Amino acid sequence: MANSSVEEPEIIFKDLSADDGDQVPMEIESLCMQCHENGTTKLMCTRIPYYKQVIVISFLCDHCGFRNNELQSGESVQEFGTEIVLNVKTKEDLNRQVVKSEYASIEIPELDLVIPYKSQPGEITTVEGVLMRVKNGLEQDQDRRIQEHPEAAAQIDQFITKLMSFATLEKHFTLKLNDPSGNCYIQNPNPLHVDPRCIVSHYYRKLSDNKILGLSDDNDEEEDPKIVAEREWKSYEDVKQEVLRFHVDCPGCGAPVETCMKPTDIPYFKTVIIMATSCDTCGFKSNEIQASGPTQEYGCKLSCQITDELDLARDVLKCDTCNMAIPELEIEVGYGALSSRFTTVEGLLQATKEQLEEQSRFFMGDSAVDADDGTNKRTMQNVLDGIDEILALKRKATLLNGSHG
């Protein structure tokens, strides 16, 4: 008689929880780079709220006491690189959580400080933790340096003093985080509103970025943009009649894939360009819409009252420079937060809800740091419930959209 039970697949990445004692790390005997004796490396795959899958690595040598901790992303490389600029002005800004991979570079212009990529391992820390790590690194061997190179030691002491003036907020400063892999994040204390002191932007990676990530060969050379444009673009009228296909490397796994692109006309509006990429190797999928033609002379602001099913079925074209607000729920979504898309009012509300649920893990998950009265959790849950009520037409609302034209 055949066994009717179905064996469930093994769970590799488990949710990070302070109360979970079932997460047993994998132990590997490995060489200590300090004393060249054998130490122990522990590996654990886990999920961290918002940052998704990571691999935590910890090394300990019982012979010399050397320790090393590191975090590596378990996620695939994102479609775009990410740059985050934070103006640090308050204690709350110093306590913001920072997630970065080993490919991220950090810059503080006011200190003339640049930490290049791969000079530090990936980690989850705070803005204050970034400053303290720099301070601790500079203080290493400072006693020996005072004896052998007193002038250099004096300059380092001056730099540390200046650094601590920023850490104590005697002076405001700017923290820039640039990660070509796209796996970086700085926490927004109030995810229901646009962050007034933090700007997040995404960019297409250059060939040099792909070389850093190992997605391109070191001998590859950048093509002339004019040659690429002449090769890929035919006359505009001919292009509108066919789907263009051009070969690119998958942002997720680096395998060769095809990106499909086709202009199409939206009734009563204008021509837009639809681009789609799908990778059969890793399952990565991407869809993007870009408005054709130049930026309009004036921006525009649209308001829609959601009262019945016809309102939910209205077509919506949202560009990268468009923000969105729902006054009844006190929600405001900034530029580029939901990316460009051609959808419906219902689809836009669903996408907004999904993004808020993703961010709410910082406020509603096991690792959340909330006020004693649970205000953040209740507020977030009320907003999510409010969106469900609007989608079910149990609650009337106003959808506001504004862009640069």
Coordinates of C-alpha atoms in Angstrom, one line a residue:
M1 CA 0.0 0.0 0.0
A2 CA 1.4 3.3 -1.1
N3 CA 2.1 5.9 1.6
S4 CA -0.5 8.7 1.1
S5 CA 1.4 11.2 3.1
V6 CA 3.2 13.9 1.2
E7 CA 6.6 14.9 2.4
E8 CA 6.8 18.7 2.8
P9 CA 9.8 20.6 1.4
E10 CA 12.5 21.6 3.9
I11 CA 12.3 25.2 5.0
I12 CA 15.7 26.9 4.5
F13 CA 14.9 30.5 5.5
K14 CA 13.0 30.8 8.8
D15 CA 11.5 33.9 10.2
L16 CA 13.7 35.8 12.7
S17 CA 12.0 35.7 16.1
A18 CA 13.3 36.4 19.6
D19 CA 11.1 33.6 21.0
D20 CA 12.0 31.0 18.4
G21 CA 14.5 28.4 19.8
D22 CA 14.2 26.0 16.9
Q23 CA 16.7 27.9 14.7
V24 CA 19.9 25.7 14.9
P25 CA 22.8 27.1 13.0
M26 CA 25.0 25.0 10.8
E27 CA 28.5 24.6 12.2
I28 CA 31.6 24.3 9.9
E29 CA 35.2 23.8 11.0
S30 CA 37.3 26.5 9.3
L31 CA 40.8 28.1 9.4
C32 CA 41.4 31.1 11.6
M33 CA 43.1 33.9 9.7
Q34 CA 44.8 35.2 12.9
C35 CA 46.5 32.2 14.4
H36 CA 46.0 29.7 11.6
E37 CA 44.4 27.2 13.9
N38 CA 41.0 25.7 13.3
G39 CA 38.0 27.6 14.5
T40 CA 34.2 27.3 14.1
T41 CA 32.0 29.1 11.5
K42 CA 28.2 29.1 12.2
L43 CA 25.7 29.7 9.4
M44 CA 22.0 30.5 9.8
C45 CA 19.5 31.3 7.1
T46 CA 16.7 33.6 8.3
R47 CA 14.2 36.2 7.3
I48 CA 14.5 39.7 8.7
P49 CA 11.4 42.0 8.4
Y50 CA 11.4 44.0 5.2
Y51 CA 14.9 42.8 4.2
K52 CA 13.6 39.3 3.5
Q53 CA 16.2 36.5 3.3
V54 CA 19.7 36.8 4.7
I55 CA 22.5 34.5 5.8
V56 CA 24.0 35.2 9.2
I57 CA 27.7 34.1 9.5
S58 CA 29.6 34.0 12.8
F59 CA 33.2 32.8 13.3
L60 CA 34.9 32.1 16.6
C61 CA 38.5 30.8 17.3
D62 CA 38.9 29.1 20.7
H63 CA 42.7 29.3 20.4
C64 CA 43.2 33.1 20.0
G65 CA 39.7 34.4 20.7
F66 CA 39.3 36.0 17.3
R67 CA 35.7 36.7 16.4
N68 CA 34.0 37.8 13.1
N69 CA 30.4 38.4 12.3
E70 CA 28.9 39.0 8.9
L71 CA 25.6 39.2 7.1
Q72 CA 25.1 38.2 3.4
S73 CA 21.9 38.8 1.4
G74 CA 20.0 35.7 0.5
E75 CA 18.0 37.7 -2.1
S76 CA 18.8 38.0 -5.8
V77 CA 20.2 41.2 -7.2
Q78 CA 17.4 43.7 -7.7
E79 CA 16.5 45.1 -11.1
F80 CA 17.9 48.6 -10.3
G81 CA 20.6 49.9 -8.0
T82 CA 19.5 52.0 -5.0
E83 CA 20.7 55.3 -3.6
I84 CA 19.4 56.6 -0.3
V85 CA 20.2 60.1 1.0
L86 CA 19.3 60.8 4.7
N87 CA 19.6 64.2 6.4
V88 CA 20.3 63.4 10.1
K89 CA 18.9 66.0 12.4
T90 CA 17.3 64.3 15.4
K91 CA 17.8 61.5 17.8
E92 CA 15.1 59.6 16.0
D93 CA 17.2 59.7 12.8
L94 CA 20.2 58.2 14.6
N95 CA 18.1 55.3 15.7
R96 CA 16.8 54.5 12.2
Q97 CA 17.6 50.9 11.2
V98 CA 20.0 50.6 8.3
V99 CA 20.3 47.5 6.1
K100 CA 23.1 47.2 3.6
S101 CA 24.9 44.5 1.6
E102 CA 28.6 44.1 1.2
Y103 CA 28.3 45.9 -2.2
A104 CA 27.1 49.2 -0.6
S105 CA 29.2 52.3 -0.3
I106 CA 28.6 54.9 2.5
E107 CA 29.4 58.6 2.3
I108 CA 29.2 61.4 4.8
P109 CA 30.1 64.6 2.8
E110 CA 30.5 66.8 5.9
L111 CA 33.2 64.5 7.2
D112 CA 34.8 63.9 3.8
L113 CA 34.2 60.3 4.7
V114 CA 33.8 57.6 2.0
I115 CA 33.5 53.9 2.8
P116 CA 33.9 52.0 -0.5
Y117 CA 32.0 48.9 -1.4
K118 CA 33.3 45.5 -0.1
S119 CA 35.4 47.3 2.6
Q120 CA 32.8 46.2 5.2
P121 CA 30.6 43.1 5.4
G122 CA 26.8 43.3 5.0
E123 CA 25.0 44.2 8.2
I124 CA 21.9 45.4 9.9
T125 CA 22.7 48.3 12.2
T126 CA 21.5 51.9 12.9
V127 CA 22.7 55.3 11.7
E128 CA 24.5 55.7 15.0
G129 CA 26.0 52.3 14.6
V130 CA 27.5 53.3 11.3
L131 CA 29.3 56.2 13.0
M132 CA 30.4 54.0 15.9
R133 CA 31.9 51.4 13.6
V134 CA 34.0 54.0 11.9
K135 CA 35.1 55.3 15.3
N136 CA 36.1 51.8 16.6
G137 CA 38.0 51.1 13.4
L138 CA 40.0 54.3 13.7
E139 CA 40.8 53.7 17.4
Q140 CA 42.4 50.3 16.6
D141 CA 46.2 50.5 17.0
Q142 CA 46.0 54.1 18.0
D143 CA 48.3 53.6 21.0
R144 CA 51.0 52.2 18.8
R145 CA 50.4 54.9 16.3
I146 CA 50.9 57.6 18.9
Q147 CA 54.4 56.2 19.6
E148 CA 55.5 55.6 16.0
H149 CA 53.5 58.3 14.0
P150 CA 52.4 61.0 16.4
E151 CA 51.4 63.5 13.7
A152 CA 49.1 60.9 12.0
A153 CA 47.7 59.9 15.4
A154 CA 46.9 63.6 16.2
Q155 CA 45.0 63.9 12.9
I156 CA 43.0 60.8 13.7
D157 CA 42.1 62.1 17.1
Q158 CA 40.9 65.3 15.6
F159 CA 38.8 63.4 13.1
I160 CA 37.3 61.2 15.9
T161 CA 36.4 64.4 17.9
K162 CA 34.6 65.8 14.8
L163 CA 32.9 62.4 14.2
M164 CA 31.6 62.4 17.8
S165 CA 30.1 65.9 17.4
F166 CA 27.9 64.4 14.6
A167 CA 27.1 61.3 16.8
T168 CA 25.9 63.6 19.6
L169 CA 24.0 65.8 17.1
E170 CA 26.0 68.9 17.9
K171 CA 26.1 69.2 14.1
H172 CA 23.7 67.9 11.5
F173 CA 25.1 65.7 8.7
T174 CA 24.1 63.7 5.6
L175 CA 24.3 60.0 5.2
K176 CA 24.5 58.6 1.6
L177 CA 24.0 54.9 1.0
N178 CA 24.6 53.6 -2.6
D179 CA 24.1 49.9 -3.3
P180 CA 24.2 48.7 -7.0
S181 CA 22.6 45.4 -5.9
G182 CA 19.5 47.3 -4.7
N183 CA 19.5 45.4 -1.4
C184 CA 19.7 48.3 1.0
Y185 CA 17.2 50.2 3.2
I186 CA 17.0 53.0 5.7
Q187 CA 13.9 52.8 8.0
N188 CA 11.1 55.4 7.6
P189 CA 9.8 56.1 11.2
N190 CA 6.3 56.8 9.8
P191 CA 5.7 54.7 6.7
L192 CA 2.2 56.2 6.2
H193 CA 3.7 59.5 5.0
V194 CA 6.5 60.7 2.8
D195 CA 9.8 60.8 4.7
P196 CA 10.7 64.5 4.9
R197 CA 14.4 63.9 5.5
C198 CA 15.1 60.8 3.3
I199 CA 15.3 60.5 -0.5
V200 CA 15.3 57.1 -2.1
S201 CA 16.1 56.8 -5.8
H202 CA 16.7 53.9 -8.2
Y203 CA 19.0 53.8 -11.2
Y204 CA 20.1 51.7 -14.1
R205 CA 23.4 50.0 -13.3
K206 CA 26.4 50.9 -15.4
L207 CA 28.8 48.3 -16.8
S208 CA 31.2 49.0 -13.9
D209 CA 28.4 48.2 -11.4
N210 CA 27.7 44.9 -13.2
K211 CA 31.4 44.1 -13.0
I212 CA 31.3 44.7 -9.2
L213 CA 28.3 42.3 -8.8
G214 CA 29.9 39.7 -11.1
L215 CA 27.2 40.1 -13.7
S216 CA 29.6 41.1 -16.5
D217 CA 33.0 40.0 -17.6
D218 CA 36.0 42.1 -16.5
N219 CA 37.0 42.5 -20.2
D220 CA 33.6 43.8 -21.3
E221 CA 33.6 47.4 -22.6
E222 CA 30.9 50.0 -22.5
E223 CA 29.1 50.5 -25.8
D224 CA 28.6 53.9 -27.3
P225 CA 25.0 55.0 -26.4
K226 CA 24.5 56.4 -29.9
I227 CA 25.4 53.1 -31.5
V228 CA 23.1 51.2 -29.1
A229 CA 20.3 53.7 -29.9
E230 CA 20.8 53.3 -33.6
R231 CA 20.8 49.6 -33.4
E232 CA 17.8 49.2 -31.2
W233 CA 15.5 51.9 -32.4
K234 CA 14.1 52.0 -35.9
S235 CA 11.8 54.7 -37.2
Y236 CA 9.1 55.6 -34.8
E237 CA 6.2 54.5 -37.0
D238 CA 7.8 51.1 -37.7
V239 CA 8.4 50.5 -34.0
K240 CA 4.8 51.0 -33.1
Q241 CA 3.8 48.1 -35.3
E242 CA 6.0 45.5 -33.7
V243 CA 7.4 44.3 -30.4
L244 CA 11.1 45.1 -30.0
R245 CA 13.3 42.4 -28.3
F246 CA 16.8 43.1 -27.1
H247 CA 19.2 40.9 -25.1
V248 CA 20.1 41.9 -21.5
D249 CA 21.5 40.1 -18.4
C250 CA 18.9 39.1 -15.9
P251 CA 19.2 41.4 -12.8
G252 CA 18.4 38.4 -10.6
C253 CA 20.8 35.7 -11.7
G254 CA 22.8 37.2 -14.6
A255 CA 21.5 34.8 -17.2
P256 CA 20.8 36.1 -20.7
V257 CA 17.2 37.1 -21.2
E258 CA 15.1 39.1 -23.6
T259 CA 13.4 42.4 -22.7
C260 CA 10.3 43.1 -24.8
M261 CA 9.3 46.7 -25.6
K262 CA 6.4 48.1 -27.5
P263 CA 4.8 51.6 -27.8
T264 CA 1.0 51.6 -27.5
D265 CA -1.6 54.3 -27.6
I266 CA -3.9 54.9 -24.6
P267 CA -7.2 56.4 -25.7
Y268 CA -7.7 60.1 -24.9
F269 CA -4.1 60.3 -23.6
K270 CA -0.9 59.7 -25.4
T271 CA 1.6 57.0 -26.5
V272 CA 3.3 55.1 -23.8
I273 CA 6.1 52.5 -23.9
I274 CA 5.6 49.1 -22.2
M275 CA 8.6 47.1 -21.2
A276 CA 8.6 43.5 -19.9
T277 CA 11.3 41.1 -18.8
S278 CA 11.0 37.5 -17.8
C279 CA 13.7 35.0 -16.8
D280 CA 13.1 31.3 -17.2
T281 CA 16.2 30.5 -15.1
C282 CA 15.3 32.1 -11.8
G283 CA 11.7 33.2 -12.4
F284 CA 12.4 37.0 -12.2
K285 CA 9.7 39.1 -13.8
S286 CA 9.5 42.9 -14.4
N287 CA 7.0 45.2 -16.0
E288 CA 7.5 48.9 -16.5
I289 CA 5.6 51.7 -18.3
Q290 CA 7.3 55.0 -19.5
A291 CA 5.5 58.0 -21.0
S292 CA 6.8 59.0 -24.4
G293 CA 7.6 62.5 -25.5
P294 CA 9.0 65.4 -23.4
T295 CA 8.0 66.5 -19.9
Q296 CA 5.0 68.7 -20.1
E297 CA 5.3 72.4 -19.3
Y298 CA 2.8 72.2 -16.4
G299 CA 2.3 69.5 -13.8
C300 CA -1.1 68.0 -13.2
K301 CA -3.3 67.0 -10.2
L302 CA -6.2 64.6 -10.4
S303 CA -8.9 63.8 -7.9
C304 CA -11.2 60.8 -8.0
Q305 CA -14.1 60.1 -5.6
I306 CA -14.4 56.4 -5.0
T307 CA -18.1 55.6 -4.4
D308 CA -19.0 52.6 -6.6
E309 CA -17.6 49.7 -8.7
L310 CA -17.2 51.9 -11.8
D311 CA -14.8 54.1 -9.9
L312 CA -12.7 51.1 -8.9
A313 CA -12.5 50.0 -12.5
R314 CA -11.2 53.4 -13.8
D315 CA -7.9 53.1 -15.7
V316 CA -5.0 54.8 -14.1
L317 CA -1.6 55.7 -15.6
K318 CA 1.0 56.5 -13.0
C319 CA 4.5 57.7 -13.9
D320 CA 7.6 57.7 -11.8
T321 CA 7.2 61.3 -10.8
C322 CA 3.6 60.9 -9.6
N323 CA 2.7 60.9 -5.9
M324 CA -0.6 59.7 -4.4
A325 CA -2.7 60.5 -1.3
I326 CA -5.9 59.3 0.4
P327 CA -6.8 62.1 2.8
E328 CA -9.5 59.9 4.6
L329 CA -6.8 57.5 5.7
E330 CA -4.0 60.1 6.1
I331 CA -1.9 58.2 3.5
E332 CA 0.7 60.0 1.3
V333 CA 2.9 58.1 -1.1
G334 CA 5.9 59.9 -2.5
Y335 CA 7.4 60.0 -6.0
G336 CA 8.7 56.7 -7.3
A337 CA 7.4 54.7 -4.3
L338 CA 5.1 52.5 -6.4
S339 CA 7.0 52.8 -9.7
S340 CA 5.3 53.6 -13.0
R341 CA 2.3 51.4 -14.0
F342 CA -0.8 51.3 -16.1
T343 CA -3.6 49.8 -13.9
T344 CA -7.0 50.6 -12.4
V345 CA -7.9 52.4 -9.2
E346 CA -8.5 49.0 -7.6
G347 CA -5.1 47.8 -8.7
L348 CA -3.4 51.0 -7.4
L349 CA -5.0 50.5 -4.0
Q350 CA -4.0 46.9 -3.9
A351 CA -0.4 47.8 -4.7
T352 CA -0.4 50.5 -2.0
K353 CA -1.7 47.9 0.6
E354 CA 0.9 45.4 -0.4
Q355 CA 3.7 47.9 0.1
L356 CA 2.3 49.0 3.5
E357 CA 2.1 45.4 4.6
E358 CA 5.7 44.9 3.6
Q359 CA 6.8 47.9 5.6
S360 CA 4.6 47.1 8.5
R361 CA 6.9 44.3 9.6
F362 CA 9.0 46.8 11.3
F363 CA 5.9 47.9 13.4
M364 CA 4.0 44.7 13.7
G365 CA 6.6 41.9 13.6
D366 CA 8.5 40.2 16.3
S367 CA 11.5 42.5 15.9
A368 CA 9.4 45.7 15.9
V369 CA 10.3 48.4 18.4
D370 CA 7.0 50.0 19.4
A371 CA 5.7 52.3 22.0
D372 CA 4.4 50.8 25.1
D373 CA 0.8 51.5 24.2
G374 CA 1.1 49.9 20.7
T375 CA 0.1 53.0 18.9
N376 CA 2.1 52.2 15.7
K377 CA 0.6 48.8 15.4
R378 CA -3.0 50.0 15.8
T379 CA -2.4 52.9 13.4
M380 CA -1.0 50.6 10.7
Q381 CA -3.7 48.0 11.1
N382 CA -6.4 50.7 10.9
V383 CA -5.0 52.0 7.6
L384 CA -4.9 48.4 6.2
D385 CA -8.4 47.8 7.3
G386 CA -9.5 51.2 5.8
I387 CA -8.1 50.2 2.4
D388 CA -10.0 46.9 2.5
E389 CA -13.2 48.8 3.3
I390 CA -12.6 51.1 0.3
L391 CA -12.1 48.1 -2.0
A392 CA -15.3 46.5 -0.6
L393 CA -17.1 49.8 -1.2
K394 CA -18.0 50.0 2.5
R395 CA -16.2 53.3 2.8
K396 CA -16.1 56.4 0.5
A397 CA -12.7 57.9 -0.2
T398 CA -10.8 60.4 -2.4
L399 CA -7.8 59.4 -4.5
L400 CA -5.4 62.3 -5.2
N401 CA -2.7 62.0 -7.8
G402 CA -0.1 64.6 -8.8
S403 CA 2.9 64.6 -11.1
H404 CA 5.2 66.8 -13.2
G405 CA 3.0 66.4 -16.2

